[in-house]
mmCIF file of C-alpha atoms in Angstrom:
data_model
loop_
_atom_site.group_PDB
_atom_site.id
_atom_site.type_symbol
_atom_site.label_atom_id
_atom_site.label_comp_id
_atom_site.label_asym_id
_atom_site.label_seq_id
_atom_site.Cartn_x
_atom_site.Cartn_y
_atom_site.Cartn_z
ATOM 1 C CA UNK O 25 32.355 -17.716 48.582
ATOM 2 C CA UNK O 26 31.227 -21.107 47.289
ATOM 3 C CA UNK O 27 27.489 -21.858 47.404
ATOM 4 C CA UNK O 28 27.104 -25.642 47.641
ATOM 5 C CA UNK O 29 24.274 -28.184 47.794
ATOM 6 C CA UNK O 30 24.548 -30.938 50.413
ATOM 7 C CA UNK O 31 23.252 -34.382 49.416
ATOM 8 C CA UNK O 32 23.560 -36.787 52.388
ATOM 9 C CA UNK O 33 25.394 -40.046 51.641
ATOM 10 C CA UNK O 34 26.215 -38.783 48.160
ATOM 11 C CA UNK O 35 27.855 -35.443 47.351
ATOM 12 C CA UNK O 36 28.688 -31.777 47.815
ATOM 13 C CA UNK O 37 28.598 -29.476 44.798
ATOM 14 C CA UNK O 38 26.762 -26.997 42.625
ATOM 15 C CA UNK O 39 25.370 -26.786 39.078
ATOM 16 C CA UNK O 40 28.866 -26.715 37.516
ATOM 17 C CA UNK O 41 30.600 -29.522 39.443
ATOM 18 C CA UNK O 42 30.115 -32.086 42.176
ATOM 19 C CA UNK O 43 32.369 -33.967 44.574
ATOM 20 C CA UNK O 44 30.647 -37.363 44.810
ATOM 21 C CA UNK O 45 31.488 -40.124 47.275
ATOM 22 C CA UNK O 46 33.306 -42.897 45.417
ATOM 23 C CA UNK O 47 34.803 -40.443 42.911
ATOM 24 C CA UNK O 48 38.383 -41.275 41.866
ATOM 25 C CA UNK O 49 41.085 -38.942 43.120
ATOM 26 C CA UNK O 50 42.085 -37.951 39.573
ATOM 27 C CA UNK O 51 38.581 -36.664 38.782
ATOM 28 C CA UNK O 52 38.429 -34.553 41.932
ATOM 29 C CA UNK O 53 41.795 -32.996 41.088
ATOM 30 C CA UNK O 54 40.571 -32.394 37.529
ATOM 31 C CA UNK O 55 37.620 -30.395 38.915
ATOM 32 C CA UNK O 56 39.950 -28.328 41.090
ATOM 33 C CA UNK O 57 42.258 -27.623 38.140
ATOM 34 C CA UNK O 58 39.368 -26.632 35.886
ATOM 35 C CA UNK O 59 37.987 -24.187 38.466
ATOM 36 C CA UNK O 60 41.344 -22.937 39.807
ATOM 37 C CA UNK O 61 40.271 -19.300 39.545
ATOM 38 C CA UNK O 62 37.441 -19.940 42.016
ATOM 39 C CA UNK O 63 38.865 -22.720 44.186
ATOM 40 C CA UNK O 64 42.335 -21.600 45.288
ATOM 41 C CA UNK O 65 45.016 -22.639 47.772
ATOM 42 C CA UNK O 66 44.490 -26.408 47.672
ATOM 43 C CA UNK O 67 46.807 -28.596 49.772
ATOM 44 C CA UNK O 68 47.567 -32.273 49.128
ATOM 45 C CA UNK O 69 48.149 -33.999 52.475
ATOM 46 C CA UNK O 70 49.573 -37.517 52.777
ATOM 47 C CA UNK O 71 52.041 -39.561 54.803
ATOM 48 C CA UNK O 72 55.382 -39.572 53.006
ATOM 49 C CA UNK O 73 56.818 -42.627 54.763
ATOM 50 C CA UNK O 74 53.612 -44.631 55.323
ATOM 51 C CA UNK O 75 51.171 -43.508 52.606
ATOM 52 C CA UNK O 76 48.770 -46.435 53.206
ATOM 53 C CA UNK O 77 48.280 -45.734 56.916
ATOM 54 C CA UNK O 78 46.458 -42.400 56.505
ATOM 55 C CA UNK O 79 43.810 -41.036 54.187
ATOM 56 C CA UNK O 80 44.974 -38.931 51.268
ATOM 57 C CA UNK O 81 43.441 -35.472 51.746
ATOM 58 C CA UNK O 82 42.708 -32.560 49.431
ATOM 59 C CA UNK O 83 42.346 -29.527 51.695
ATOM 60 C CA UNK O 84 40.496 -26.567 50.161
ATOM 61 C CA UNK O 85 41.909 -24.080 52.665
ATOM 62 C CA UNK O 86 40.132 -21.020 51.246
ATOM 63 C CA UNK O 87 36.726 -22.751 51.435
ATOM 64 C CA UNK O 88 37.035 -24.764 54.662
ATOM 65 C CA UNK O 89 36.466 -28.130 52.952
ATOM 66 C CA UNK O 90 38.474 -31.362 53.115
ATOM 67 C CA UNK O 91 38.096 -34.288 50.713
ATOM 68 C CA UNK O 92 39.310 -37.527 52.324
ATOM 69 C CA UNK O 93 40.282 -40.331 49.930
ATOM 70 C CA UNK O 94 40.807 -43.945 50.903
ATOM 71 C CA UNK O 95 44.557 -44.570 50.876
ATOM 72 C CA UNK O 96 44.140 -47.977 49.198
ATOM 73 C CA UNK O 97 41.600 -47.527 46.404
ATOM 74 C CA UNK O 98 42.019 -43.721 46.115
ATOM 75 C CA UNK O 99 38.262 -43.052 45.949
ATOM 76 C CA UNK O 100 36.468 -40.298 47.880
ATOM 77 C CA UNK O 101 35.444 -41.616 51.300
ATOM 78 C CA UNK O 102 34.432 -38.579 53.379
ATOM 79 C CA UNK O 103 33.620 -34.932 52.647
ATOM 80 C CA UNK O 104 34.315 -32.680 55.629
ATOM 81 C CA UNK O 105 33.333 -29.024 55.986
ATOM 82 C CA UNK O 106 35.497 -27.849 58.882
ATOM 83 C CA UNK O 107 34.909 -24.067 58.671
ATOM 84 C CA UNK O 108 31.306 -23.173 57.907
ATOM 85 C CA UNK O 109 32.100 -19.444 57.890
ATOM 86 C CA UNK O 110 33.922 -19.832 54.538
ATOM 87 C CA UNK O 111 31.145 -21.491 52.544
ATOM 88 C CA UNK O 112 27.381 -21.300 51.940
ATOM 89 C CA UNK O 113 25.469 -24.575 52.342
ATOM 90 C CA UNK O 114 21.959 -25.571 51.334
ATOM 91 C CA UNK O 115 19.790 -28.671 51.468
ATOM 92 C CA UNK O 116 17.026 -29.305 48.928
ATOM 93 C CA UNK O 117 17.684 -25.820 47.545
ATOM 94 C CA UNK O 118 17.189 -24.024 50.902
ATOM 95 C CA UNK O 119 20.155 -22.502 52.744
ATOM 96 C CA UNK O 120 20.910 -23.641 56.280
ATOM 97 C CA UNK O 121 24.299 -21.907 56.455
ATOM 98 C CA UNK O 122 25.188 -18.531 54.956
ATOM 99 C CA UNK O 123 26.268 -15.044 55.938
ATOM 100 C CA UNK O 124 22.672 -14.312 56.905
ATOM 101 C CA UNK O 125 21.770 -17.715 58.393
ATOM 102 C CA UNK O 126 23.724 -19.144 61.327
ATOM 103 C CA UNK O 127 24.024 -22.961 61.482
ATOM 104 C CA UNK O 128 22.480 -23.361 64.943
ATOM 105 C CA UNK O 129 20.858 -26.510 66.306
ATOM 106 C CA UNK O 130 17.459 -24.914 65.682
ATOM 107 C CA UNK O 131 18.352 -24.277 62.030
ATOM 108 C CA UNK O 132 19.593 -27.857 61.561
ATOM 109 C CA UNK O 133 16.376 -29.245 63.096
ATOM 110 C CA UNK O 134 14.312 -27.035 60.783
ATOM 111 C CA UNK O 135 16.240 -28.027 57.659
ATOM 112 C CA UNK O 136 16.836 -31.750 58.259
ATOM 113 C CA UNK O 137 14.107 -32.817 60.679
ATOM 114 C CA UNK O 138 14.232 -35.187 63.623
ATOM 115 C CA UNK O 139 16.852 -37.867 64.192
ATOM 116 C CA UNK O 140 18.221 -40.029 67.007
ATOM 117 C CA UNK O 141 19.710 -38.348 70.086
ATOM 118 C CA UNK O 142 23.213 -37.007 69.658
ATOM 119 C CA UNK O 143 26.423 -38.419 71.091
ATOM 120 C CA UNK O 144 28.737 -36.347 73.269
ATOM 121 C CA UNK O 145 32.522 -36.668 72.901
ATOM 122 C CA UNK O 146 34.116 -35.349 76.084
ATOM 123 C CA UNK O 147 37.659 -35.314 74.691
ATOM 124 C CA UNK O 148 36.681 -33.071 71.771
ATOM 125 C CA UNK O 149 33.942 -31.235 73.709
ATOM 126 C CA UNK O 150 31.741 -31.822 70.692
ATOM 127 C CA UNK O 151 28.185 -33.091 70.455
ATOM 128 C CA UNK O 152 27.655 -35.212 67.302
ATOM 129 C CA UNK O 153 24.199 -35.250 65.717
ATOM 130 C CA UNK O 154 23.947 -38.032 63.157
ATOM 131 C CA UNK O 155 21.688 -38.587 60.176
ATOM 132 C CA UNK O 156 22.203 -41.345 57.635
ATOM 133 C CA UNK O 157 25.208 -40.315 55.555
ATOM 134 C CA UNK O 158 25.493 -36.936 57.308
ATOM 135 C CA UNK O 159 26.665 -35.717 60.718
ATOM 136 C CA UNK O 160 26.985 -32.357 62.438
ATOM 137 C CA UNK O 161 29.396 -31.615 65.286
ATOM 138 C CA UNK O 162 28.398 -28.866 67.734
ATOM 139 C CA UNK O 163 30.829 -26.921 69.903
ATOM 140 C CA UNK O 164 29.900 -27.112 73.590
ATOM 141 C CA UNK O 165 32.917 -25.519 75.283
ATOM 142 C CA UNK O 166 30.789 -22.750 76.810
ATOM 143 C CA UNK O 167 28.710 -25.257 78.785
ATOM 144 C CA UNK O 168 30.001 -26.505 82.129
ATOM 145 C CA UNK O 169 28.091 -29.792 82.097
ATOM 146 C CA UNK O 170 27.515 -31.892 78.988
ATOM 147 C CA UNK O 171 23.843 -32.655 78.268
ATOM 148 C CA UNK O 172 22.818 -36.309 78.031
ATOM 149 C CA UNK O 173 20.649 -36.188 74.911
ATOM 150 C CA UNK O 174 19.526 -32.706 73.991
ATOM 151 C CA UNK O 175 21.878 -30.166 72.454
ATOM 152 C CA UNK O 176 21.552 -26.759 74.179
ATOM 153 C CA UNK O 177 19.718 -24.026 72.321
ATOM 154 C CA UNK O 178 21.945 -21.776 70.238
ATOM 155 C CA UNK O 179 24.736 -24.321 69.855
ATOM 156 C CA UNK O 180 26.603 -23.758 66.577
ATOM 157 C CA UNK O 181 27.801 -26.341 64.075
ATOM 158 C CA UNK O 182 31.586 -26.567 64.060
ATOM 159 C CA UNK O 183 32.022 -29.371 61.488
ATOM 160 C CA UNK O 184 29.908 -31.319 59.016
ATOM 161 C CA UNK O 185 30.685 -34.703 57.412
ATOM 162 C CA UNK O 186 29.136 -36.433 54.399
ATOM 163 C CA UNK O 187 29.797 -40.186 54.165
ATOM 164 C CA UNK O 188 28.238 -43.557 53.350
ATOM 165 C CA UNK O 189 26.228 -45.488 55.950
ATOM 166 C CA UNK O 190 25.356 -44.732 59.579
ATOM 167 C CA UNK O 191 28.771 -44.607 61.233
ATOM 168 C CA UNK O 192 31.453 -42.084 60.279
ATOM 169 C CA UNK O 193 34.210 -44.053 62.012
ATOM 170 C CA UNK O 194 33.388 -47.259 60.101
ATOM 171 C CA UNK O 195 32.572 -45.774 56.714
ATOM 172 C CA UNK O 196 34.234 -47.008 53.522
ATOM 173 C CA UNK O 197 34.554 -45.432 50.108
ATOM 174 C CA UNK O 198 31.564 -46.645 48.034
ATOM 175 C CA UNK O 199 31.861 -48.050 44.492
ATOM 176 C CA UNK O 200 32.428 -45.491 41.771
ATOM 177 C CA UNK O 201 29.152 -43.719 40.824
ATOM 178 C CA UNK O 202 27.880 -44.135 37.274
ATOM 179 C CA UNK O 203 28.332 -40.410 36.655
ATOM 180 C CA UNK O 204 32.099 -40.779 37.199
ATOM 181 C CA UNK O 205 32.727 -43.263 34.381
ATOM 182 C CA UNK O 206 32.458 -40.567 31.675
ATOM 183 C CA UNK O 207 32.793 -43.140 28.907
ATOM 184 C CA UNK O 208 36.015 -44.571 30.369
ATOM 185 C CA UNK O 209 36.882 -48.125 31.277
ATOM 186 C CA UNK O 210 38.540 -48.913 34.624
ATOM 187 C CA UNK O 211 40.407 -51.910 36.013
ATOM 188 C CA UNK O 212 39.123 -53.545 39.185
ATOM 189 C CA UNK O 213 42.168 -55.810 39.237
ATOM 190 C CA UNK O 214 45.075 -56.860 37.024
ATOM 191 C CA UNK O 215 46.579 -60.352 37.332
ATOM 192 C CA UNK O 216 49.979 -61.009 35.793
ATOM 193 C CA UNK O 217 50.040 -64.289 33.867
ATOM 194 C CA UNK O 218 53.370 -66.078 34.009
ATOM 195 C CA UNK O 219 55.293 -69.335 33.768
ATOM 196 C CA UNK O 220 58.429 -70.298 35.756
ATOM 197 C CA UNK O 221 60.611 -68.259 33.383
ATOM 198 C CA UNK O 222 58.753 -64.973 33.674
ATOM 199 C CA UNK O 223 55.655 -62.947 32.746
ATOM 200 C CA UNK O 224 53.455 -63.943 29.790
ATOM 201 C CA UNK O 225 50.796 -61.234 29.826
ATOM 202 C CA UNK O 226 47.955 -59.602 31.774
ATOM 203 C CA UNK O 227 44.428 -60.660 32.740
ATOM 204 C CA UNK O 228 42.365 -57.549 33.445
ATOM 205 C CA UNK O 229 39.004 -57.420 35.185
ATOM 206 C CA UNK O 230 37.391 -54.316 33.709
ATOM 207 C CA UNK O 231 34.357 -52.241 34.662
ATOM 208 C CA UNK O 232 32.489 -49.671 32.611
ATOM 209 C CA UNK O 233 29.073 -48.019 32.557
ATOM 210 C CA UNK O 234 27.128 -49.921 29.930
ATOM 211 C CA UNK O 235 24.374 -47.797 28.420
ATOM 212 C CA UNK O 236 21.773 -49.271 26.098
ATOM 213 C CA UNK O 237 19.212 -47.455 23.959
ATOM 214 C CA UNK O 238 17.536 -45.973 27.037
ATOM 215 C CA UNK O 239 18.497 -43.012 29.188
ATOM 216 C CA UNK O 240 21.653 -42.742 31.299
ATOM 217 C CA UNK O 241 19.482 -43.501 34.324
ATOM 218 C CA UNK O 242 19.050 -47.019 32.951
ATOM 219 C CA UNK O 243 22.806 -47.602 32.727
ATOM 220 C CA UNK O 244 24.452 -50.226 34.862
ATOM 221 C CA UNK O 245 28.026 -51.087 35.676
ATOM 222 C CA UNK O 246 29.274 -53.862 33.408
ATOM 223 C CA UNK O 247 32.152 -56.173 34.293
ATOM 224 C CA UNK O 248 34.283 -58.096 31.817
ATOM 225 C CA UNK O 249 37.602 -59.894 31.643
ATOM 226 C CA UNK O 250 40.221 -59.387 28.967
ATOM 227 C CA UNK O 251 43.651 -60.960 28.511
ATOM 228 C CA UNK O 252 46.567 -59.558 26.524
ATOM 229 C CA UNK O 253 49.931 -61.193 25.951
ATOM 230 C CA UNK O 254 53.432 -60.411 24.806
ATOM 231 C CA UNK O 255 53.439 -60.680 21.045
ATOM 232 C CA UNK O 256 49.836 -59.492 20.636
ATOM 233 C CA UNK O 257 49.300 -57.042 17.792
ATOM 234 C CA UNK O 258 47.963 -53.496 18.028
ATOM 235 C CA UNK O 259 44.664 -54.778 16.692
ATOM 236 C CA UNK O 260 44.513 -57.439 19.411
ATOM 237 C CA UNK O 261 45.028 -54.824 22.123
ATOM 238 C CA UNK O 262 42.554 -52.347 20.605
ATOM 239 C CA UNK O 263 39.957 -55.103 20.365
ATOM 240 C CA UNK O 264 40.463 -56.068 24.013
ATOM 241 C CA UNK O 265 40.878 -52.664 25.704
ATOM 242 C CA UNK O 266 39.642 -50.083 23.203
ATOM 243 C CA UNK O 267 41.500 -46.968 22.127
ATOM 244 C CA UNK O 268 44.226 -45.683 24.465
ATOM 245 C CA UNK O 269 44.001 -42.243 26.053
ATOM 246 C CA UNK O 270 47.301 -41.336 24.406
ATOM 247 C CA UNK O 271 49.931 -42.769 22.060
ATOM 248 C CA UNK O 272 53.479 -41.840 23.030
ATOM 249 C CA UNK O 273 56.464 -42.372 20.731
ATOM 250 C CA UNK O 274 59.794 -42.969 22.449
ATOM 251 C CA UNK O 275 62.395 -40.472 21.305
ATOM 252 C CA UNK O 276 65.253 -42.414 22.882
ATOM 253 C CA UNK O 277 65.907 -45.417 25.081
ATOM 254 C CA UNK O 278 67.632 -44.054 28.187
ATOM 255 C CA UNK O 279 68.125 -47.575 29.563
ATOM 256 C CA UNK O 280 69.968 -48.716 26.424
ATOM 257 C CA UNK O 281 73.348 -48.016 28.014
ATOM 258 C CA UNK O 282 72.644 -50.803 30.535
ATOM 259 C CA UNK O 283 72.023 -53.393 27.775
ATOM 260 C CA UNK O 284 74.755 -55.881 26.780
ATOM 261 C CA UNK O 285 76.943 -54.333 24.039
ATOM 262 C CA UNK O 286 74.738 -51.265 23.449
ATOM 263 C CA UNK O 287 77.143 -49.954 20.784
ATOM 264 C CA UNK O 288 76.393 -52.992 18.621
ATOM 265 C CA UNK O 289 72.645 -52.334 18.501
ATOM 266 C CA UNK O 290 71.591 -51.026 15.133
ATOM 267 C CA UNK O 291 69.624 -47.751 15.473
ATOM 268 C CA UNK O 292 66.026 -48.168 14.372
ATOM 269 C CA UNK O 293 64.571 -45.862 11.748
ATOM 270 C CA UNK O 294 61.273 -45.867 13.648
ATOM 271 C CA UNK O 295 60.544 -45.362 17.324
ATOM 272 C CA UNK O 296 58.815 -47.839 19.597
ATOM 273 C CA UNK O 297 55.533 -46.468 20.904
ATOM 274 C CA UNK O 298 53.377 -46.753 24.001
ATOM 275 C CA UNK O 299 49.623 -47.090 24.336
ATOM 276 C CA UNK O 300 48.874 -45.123 27.540
ATOM 277 C CA UNK O 301 45.734 -46.322 29.348
ATOM 278 C CA UNK O 302 45.578 -43.790 32.176
ATOM 279 C CA UNK O 303 42.314 -45.043 33.728
ATOM 280 C CA UNK O 304 43.755 -48.597 33.880
ATOM 281 C CA UNK O 305 47.143 -47.522 35.255
ATOM 282 C CA UNK O 306 48.824 -49.466 32.435
ATOM 283 C CA UNK O 307 51.211 -48.642 29.582
ATOM 284 C CA UNK O 308 51.811 -51.069 26.706
ATOM 285 C CA UNK O 309 54.946 -50.773 24.559
ATOM 286 C CA UNK O 310 54.913 -51.931 20.921
ATOM 287 C CA UNK O 311 57.904 -52.763 18.778
ATOM 288 C CA UNK O 312 58.219 -50.220 15.967
ATOM 289 C CA UNK O 313 59.032 -52.817 13.321
ATOM 290 C CA UNK O 314 56.695 -55.702 14.221
ATOM 291 C CA UNK O 315 53.948 -53.676 16.002
ATOM 292 C CA UNK O 316 53.718 -56.419 18.629
ATOM 293 C CA UNK O 317 53.585 -56.024 22.417
ATOM 294 C CA UNK O 318 57.061 -56.133 23.980
ATOM 295 C CA UNK O 319 56.577 -54.525 27.393
ATOM 296 C CA UNK O 320 53.901 -53.746 30.025
ATOM 297 C CA UNK O 321 54.235 -51.020 32.679
ATOM 298 C CA UNK O 322 51.978 -51.119 35.771
ATOM 299 C CA UNK O 323 51.654 -47.902 37.819
ATOM 300 C CA UNK O 324 50.847 -47.730 41.548
ATOM 301 C CA UNK O 325 50.160 -43.947 41.686
ATOM 302 C CA UNK O 326 51.632 -43.379 45.136
ATOM 303 C CA UNK O 327 51.757 -39.744 46.295
ATOM 304 C CA UNK O 328 55.303 -38.458 46.396
ATOM 305 C CA UNK O 329 56.173 -39.873 42.981
ATOM 306 C CA UNK O 330 56.911 -37.707 39.934
ATOM 307 C CA UNK O 331 54.036 -39.271 37.918
ATOM 308 C CA UNK O 332 51.458 -38.999 40.709
ATOM 309 C CA UNK O 333 47.914 -38.389 39.424
ATOM 310 C CA UNK O 334 48.777 -39.073 35.772
ATOM 311 C CA UNK O 335 47.546 -42.664 36.112
ATOM 312 C CA UNK O 336 44.829 -44.297 38.171
ATOM 313 C CA UNK O 337 46.221 -46.879 40.567
ATOM 314 C CA UNK O 338 46.714 -50.313 38.978
ATOM 315 C CA UNK O 339 45.651 -52.935 41.528
ATOM 316 C CA UNK O 340 47.911 -55.735 40.303
ATOM 317 C CA UNK O 341 48.855 -59.160 41.581
ATOM 318 C CA UNK O 342 52.021 -60.954 40.449
ATOM 319 C CA UNK O 343 52.495 -64.647 41.395
ATOM 320 C CA UNK O 344 56.071 -65.304 42.435
ATOM 321 C CA UNK O 345 58.400 -68.097 41.416
ATOM 322 C CA UNK O 346 60.572 -69.015 44.377
ATOM 323 C CA UNK O 347 63.925 -70.525 43.435
ATOM 324 C CA UNK O 348 65.244 -72.861 46.116
ATOM 325 C CA UNK O 349 68.674 -74.431 46.111
ATOM 326 C CA UNK O 350 68.739 -77.910 44.600
ATOM 327 C CA UNK O 351 65.104 -77.762 43.494
ATOM 328 C CA UNK O 352 63.151 -76.756 40.433
ATOM 329 C CA UNK O 353 61.701 -73.227 40.403
ATOM 330 C CA UNK O 354 58.094 -73.377 41.528
ATOM 331 C CA UNK O 355 55.130 -71.056 41.953
ATOM 332 C CA UNK O 356 54.203 -71.006 45.623
ATOM 333 C CA UNK O 357 51.025 -69.470 46.960
ATOM 334 C CA UNK O 358 52.788 -66.165 47.540
ATOM 335 C CA UNK O 359 52.469 -63.130 45.323
ATOM 336 C CA UNK O 360 53.293 -59.467 45.331
ATOM 337 C CA UNK O 361 50.761 -56.689 44.923
ATOM 338 C CA UNK O 362 50.512 -52.961 44.403
ATOM 339 C CA UNK O 363 51.078 -52.508 48.140
ATOM 340 C CA UNK O 364 54.121 -54.765 48.585
ATOM 341 C CA UNK O 365 57.288 -53.023 49.721
ATOM 342 C CA UNK O 366 60.733 -53.628 48.271
ATOM 343 C CA UNK O 367 62.179 -55.255 51.380
ATOM 344 C CA UNK O 368 59.295 -57.779 51.366
ATOM 345 C CA UNK O 369 59.943 -58.562 47.694
ATOM 346 C CA UNK O 370 63.651 -59.108 48.350
ATOM 347 C CA UNK O 371 62.856 -61.541 51.161
ATOM 348 C CA UNK O 372 60.905 -63.671 48.687
ATOM 349 C CA UNK O 373 62.959 -63.295 45.495
ATOM 350 C CA UNK O 374 66.410 -62.630 46.900
ATOM 351 C CA UNK O 375 68.641 -59.632 46.406
ATOM 352 C CA UNK O 376 69.443 -58.497 42.851
ATOM 353 C CA UNK O 377 72.986 -59.324 41.753
ATOM 354 C CA UNK O 378 73.530 -55.860 40.286
ATOM 355 C CA UNK O 379 73.295 -52.408 41.791
ATOM 356 C CA UNK O 380 70.147 -50.404 40.969
ATOM 357 C CA UNK O 381 69.842 -47.916 38.154
ATOM 358 C CA UNK O 382 69.111 -44.446 39.572
ATOM 359 C CA UNK O 383 66.216 -42.782 37.755
ATOM 360 C CA UNK O 384 65.791 -39.015 38.033
ATOM 361 C CA UNK O 385 62.697 -37.786 36.231
ATOM 362 C CA UNK O 386 62.223 -34.174 35.160
ATOM 363 C CA UNK O 387 60.368 -32.328 32.439
ATOM 364 C CA UNK O 388 62.063 -30.612 29.518
ATOM 365 C CA UNK O 389 60.704 -27.231 30.633
ATOM 366 C CA UNK O 390 61.663 -27.627 34.300
ATOM 367 C CA UNK O 391 64.628 -29.712 35.393
ATOM 368 C CA UNK O 392 63.594 -29.831 39.055
ATOM 369 C CA UNK O 393 62.041 -32.878 40.705
ATOM 370 C CA UNK O 394 60.894 -32.190 44.286
ATOM 371 C CA UNK O 395 60.326 -35.896 45.005
ATOM 372 C CA UNK O 396 63.881 -37.094 44.439
ATOM 373 C CA UNK O 397 65.221 -40.081 42.553
ATOM 374 C CA UNK O 398 63.852 -43.612 42.335
ATOM 375 C CA UNK O 399 65.811 -46.861 42.000
ATOM 376 C CA UNK O 400 65.250 -49.589 39.392
ATOM 377 C CA UNK O 401 65.980 -53.253 40.212
ATOM 378 C CA UNK O 402 65.654 -56.157 37.793
ATOM 379 C CA UNK O 403 64.409 -59.631 38.774
ATOM 380 C CA UNK O 404 62.743 -62.427 36.743
ATOM 381 C CA UNK O 405 62.124 -60.281 33.624
ATOM 382 C CA UNK O 406 60.599 -57.563 35.803
ATOM 383 C CA UNK O 407 61.967 -54.119 36.670
ATOM 384 C CA UNK O 408 60.786 -52.673 39.966
ATOM 385 C CA UNK O 409 60.929 -48.891 40.305
ATOM 386 C CA UNK O 410 61.356 -48.312 44.044
ATOM 387 C CA UNK O 411 60.629 -45.051 45.838
ATOM 388 C CA UNK O 412 62.708 -43.777 48.749
ATOM 389 C CA UNK O 413 60.045 -44.969 51.218
ATOM 390 C CA UNK O 414 60.487 -48.540 49.831
ATOM 391 C CA UNK O 415 57.098 -48.585 48.081
ATOM 392 C CA UNK O 416 56.910 -49.645 44.439
ATOM 393 C CA UNK O 417 56.219 -46.821 41.974
ATOM 394 C CA UNK O 418 55.908 -49.057 38.907
ATOM 395 C CA UNK O 419 56.620 -52.552 37.640
ATOM 396 C CA UNK O 420 57.831 -53.098 34.076
ATOM 397 C CA UNK O 421 57.240 -56.575 32.610
ATOM 398 C CA UNK O 422 59.308 -57.924 29.733
ATOM 399 C CA UNK O 423 58.517 -60.765 27.363
ATOM 400 C CA UNK O 424 60.856 -63.654 26.646
ATOM 401 C CA UNK O 425 63.834 -62.725 24.435
ATOM 402 C CA UNK O 426 63.027 -63.273 20.776
ATOM 403 C CA UNK O 427 64.765 -66.118 19.043
ATOM 404 C CA UNK O 428 65.962 -64.297 15.966
ATOM 405 C CA UNK O 429 68.719 -64.525 13.389
ATOM 406 C CA UNK O 430 72.235 -63.812 14.701
ATOM 407 C CA UNK O 431 72.371 -60.538 12.810
ATOM 408 C CA UNK O 432 69.186 -59.290 14.464
ATOM 409 C CA UNK O 433 69.522 -57.762 17.911
ATOM 410 C CA UNK O 434 66.910 -57.195 20.527
ATOM 411 C CA UNK O 435 66.169 -53.699 21.791
ATOM 412 C CA UNK O 436 65.060 -54.989 25.153
#
């Protein structure tokens, strides 16, 4: 049985790990994976068709705890303990719920002190006692008449919530805590830079925990902007974004068959390679011969996709060029984002002239993919990977075709 410390408006955890409000989804899953021998039977709950309409939930069924993540920014919004019989809880080092201590109203008063009168919910038959960043729900089904203010003696806590602010129903996921940066850099937003012909590069608004010569307690979140373009060198990218989490060398180009005259392309002796920036939700592809940027991949990290939880969500914005009949292409005030759906994009850009390429991902060790295939459509030097629920899984941006000698062929 887990023995956890409750910190109102902040966290639930112990000396080894902590689930903190504002923590990214990937870090919470990393904790669960690291302690899988202790924390077992974890469910991932989400809406398959409308993933933005409901919170993404990690349900620790063996321990009676739910972690509710904001569906948009994928940071921890609410910690719910829905079965207090499966977990020990303490506050300021003193237990208020254990096998020997029942979580009665008297025990809660003793541990947490006085607060405002509770609120009775007749539909749930629950009496909610609220502190700042913490609430307790008491079961009152054995009482015939609901009390106005005072909770009857002996009433037991049925649920507990940890959140930010004074109102559970209006709470939002707070900014990422300093302790969650762990030396990484994250992207608040990514703007695609473009001209009427197509994408030119990325402008990233980055955040990191800047730490000077003092202690970690003196650290503050630092914001900065960096821009990278097609044709930038490895050194340019490393100077702007730092070292990638991983470098991946392409073994083969599976989309080559869809290129014009693929049999005429001369095989390269070297492989193109990706810089994988997982905490930014961005991949950058370099040409193996020139070592210059030739492709960007932006990941949305929707649940139900094969690559879910590998990348943090990239919150991107792509200005659109609307081509109208008899007029020059122009950039209107419309754009597509991480949350745009494919049917909305088609309304703005028109339908692709070619049928989609069906992409079926699977690992070399296991050929199964429980999430099914995705579909790749190409428009304006962009490839949209579309999931079966019409959400965008990733957007691949290509640079302008190189003007090279006739004997040289492009691998794009």
